[in-house]
Phi, psi and omega in degrees: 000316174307338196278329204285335199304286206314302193314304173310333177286294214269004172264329189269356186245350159286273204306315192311295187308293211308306195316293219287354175260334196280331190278300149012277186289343169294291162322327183278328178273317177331320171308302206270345180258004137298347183277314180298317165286319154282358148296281188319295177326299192290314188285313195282303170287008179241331185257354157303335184102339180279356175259181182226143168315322178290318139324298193272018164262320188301298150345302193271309154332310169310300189308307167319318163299291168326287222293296155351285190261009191249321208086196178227058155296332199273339178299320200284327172288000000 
């Protein structure tokens, strides 16, 4: 009874590790089409007259960071 207990224990923390990188990777792509969309905001309002290049290098720069330590999966979707 004790070996099925253990299996059962270590069957529930792989799902558990398994939820928790999926909610993760979840999280990172909402971040990244929010880095992206304020790109997209920030370049409409710099080419509308109401932005400055410097929003959207900053803007575009966020994103680069992310893509950098996250990757560009979120582009892909």
């Amino acid at each position: 009874m004790s070996g099925f207990l253990d299996r059962a224990k270590e069957q529930a923390k792989q799902g558990l590790a398994q939820g928790k990188q999926k909610v993760d990777e979840l999280q990172q792509q909402r971040a990244g089409n929010d880095l992206l969309r304020k790109l997209g905001a920030a370049y409409y309002a710099e080419r509308r007259g109401s932005g400055t290049p410097e929003a959207t290098q900053s803007a575009l720069t966020a994103l680069e960071a992310h893509i950098s330590t996250h990757g560009d999966g979120f582009l892909h979707g």
